[in-house]
Amino acid sequence: THLCARVRGEMRMVPVAQIAYFLADAKYVEVHHDRGEVLIEDSLVSLEQEFGDSFVRVHRNCLVARDRIEALGRNAD
């Protein structure tokens, strides 16, 4: 129900229901949630395995909360 993230030496609990998306960035994953963002060291693969029922991979570096998706489309890029 929650994701643990270390922020300035403290453990923060982020409710999974408040997470909009995960974005891989080099060694870290950005967790974008209703109250801001935090960095974690987990891989997208492990997050996808743990929270796969709630998130869908829309790109090799991004998992999006299923309940936050309004539409999907492709463009030339």
mmCIF file of C-alpha atoms in Angstrom:
data_model
loop_
_atom_site.group_PDB
_atom_site.id
_atom_site.type_symbol
_atom_site.label_atom_id
_atom_site.label_comp_id
_atom_site.label_asym_id
_atom_site.label_seq_id
_atom_site.Cartn_x
_atom_site.Cartn_y
_atom_site.Cartn_z
ATOM 1 C CA THR A 1 0.000 0.000 0.000
ATOM 2 C CA HIS A 2 3.032 2.273 0.487
ATOM 3 C CA LEU A 3 6.435 2.815 -1.064
ATOM 4 C CA CYS A 4 9.401 3.619 1.195
ATOM 5 C CA ALA A 5 11.808 6.322 0.039
ATOM 6 C CA ARG A 6 14.837 7.743 1.803
ATOM 7 C CA VAL A 7 14.781 11.550 1.757
ATOM 8 C CA ARG A 8 17.640 13.411 3.435
ATOM 9 C CA GLY A 9 18.329 10.471 5.731
ATOM 10 C CA GLU A 10 14.676 9.954 6.695
ATOM 11 C CA MET A 11 12.329 7.227 5.508
ATOM 12 C CA ARG A 12 9.212 8.609 3.835
ATOM 13 C CA MET A 13 6.134 6.522 3.167
ATOM 14 C CA VAL A 14 4.400 7.387 -0.110
ATOM 15 C CA PRO A 15 0.929 5.860 -0.553
ATOM 16 C CA VAL A 16 0.850 3.916 -3.830
ATOM 17 C CA ALA A 17 -2.588 5.402 -4.538
ATOM 18 C CA GLN A 18 -0.968 8.860 -4.688
ATOM 19 C CA ILE A 19 1.737 7.875 -7.213
ATOM 20 C CA ALA A 20 1.078 9.123 -10.762
ATOM 21 C CA TYR A 21 4.158 7.574 -12.419
ATOM 22 C CA PHE A 22 7.681 6.203 -12.067
ATOM 23 C CA LEU A 23 10.361 7.573 -14.387
ATOM 24 C CA ALA A 24 13.767 5.882 -14.705
ATOM 25 C CA ASP A 25 16.685 8.305 -14.728
ATOM 26 C CA ALA A 26 20.170 6.755 -14.867
ATOM 27 C CA LYS A 27 20.746 4.922 -11.570
ATOM 28 C CA TYR A 28 17.575 6.180 -9.875
ATOM 29 C CA VAL A 29 13.820 6.147 -10.393
ATOM 30 C CA GLU A 30 11.814 9.325 -9.897
ATOM 31 C CA VAL A 31 8.528 8.717 -8.077
ATOM 32 C CA HIS A 32 6.044 11.437 -9.031
ATOM 33 C CA HIS A 33 3.177 11.630 -6.563
ATOM 34 C CA ASP A 34 0.448 14.026 -5.456
ATOM 35 C CA ARG A 35 2.709 15.838 -2.979
ATOM 36 C CA GLY A 36 5.854 16.078 -5.155
ATOM 37 C CA GLU A 37 8.568 13.655 -6.137
ATOM 38 C CA VAL A 38 11.245 11.498 -4.528
ATOM 39 C CA LEU A 39 14.139 9.423 -5.839
ATOM 40 C CA ILE A 40 14.500 5.719 -5.119
ATOM 41 C CA GLU A 41 17.123 3.152 -6.099
ATOM 42 C CA ASP A 42 14.697 0.374 -7.117
ATOM 43 C CA SER A 43 14.548 -0.708 -10.752
ATOM 44 C CA LEU A 44 11.480 -0.283 -12.934
ATOM 45 C CA VAL A 45 11.437 -4.044 -13.411
ATOM 46 C CA SER A 46 11.139 -4.662 -9.662
ATOM 47 C CA LEU A 47 8.488 -1.939 -9.327
ATOM 48 C CA GLU A 48 6.554 -3.422 -12.237
ATOM 49 C CA GLN A 49 6.662 -6.862 -10.592
ATOM 50 C CA GLU A 50 5.530 -5.504 -7.230
ATOM 51 C CA PHE A 51 2.899 -3.016 -8.410
ATOM 52 C CA GLY A 52 2.012 -4.412 -11.850
ATOM 53 C CA ASP A 53 -1.699 -4.530 -11.078
ATOM 54 C CA SER A 54 -1.756 -0.764 -10.537
ATOM 55 C CA PHE A 55 0.788 0.455 -13.130
ATOM 56 C CA VAL A 56 1.389 -0.068 -16.831
ATOM 57 C CA ARG A 57 4.657 0.384 -18.732
ATOM 58 C CA VAL A 58 4.137 3.029 -21.408
ATOM 59 C CA HIS A 59 7.825 3.370 -22.323
ATOM 60 C CA ARG A 60 11.025 1.554 -21.459
ATOM 61 C CA ASN A 61 11.697 4.165 -18.790
ATOM 62 C CA CYS A 62 8.182 4.899 -17.493
ATOM 63 C CA LEU A 63 5.422 3.183 -15.506
ATOM 64 C CA VAL A 64 2.117 5.068 -15.222
ATOM 65 C CA ALA A 65 -0.714 4.491 -12.750
ATOM 66 C CA ARG A 66 -3.552 2.795 -14.618
ATOM 67 C CA ASP A 67 -6.173 4.979 -12.958
ATOM 68 C CA ARG A 68 -4.376 8.171 -14.104
ATOM 69 C CA ILE A 69 -4.375 7.301 -17.825
ATOM 70 C CA GLU A 70 -6.924 9.194 -19.857
ATOM 71 C CA ALA A 71 -5.715 8.154 -23.322
ATOM 72 C CA LEU A 72 -2.774 6.570 -25.132
ATOM 73 C CA GLY A 73 -1.523 7.490 -28.570
ATOM 74 C CA ARG A 74 1.496 7.198 -30.816
ATOM 75 C CA ASN A 75 3.226 9.854 -32.833
ATOM 76 C CA ALA A 76 6.041 9.843 -35.374
ATOM 77 C CA ASP A 77 8.666 10.290 -32.622
#
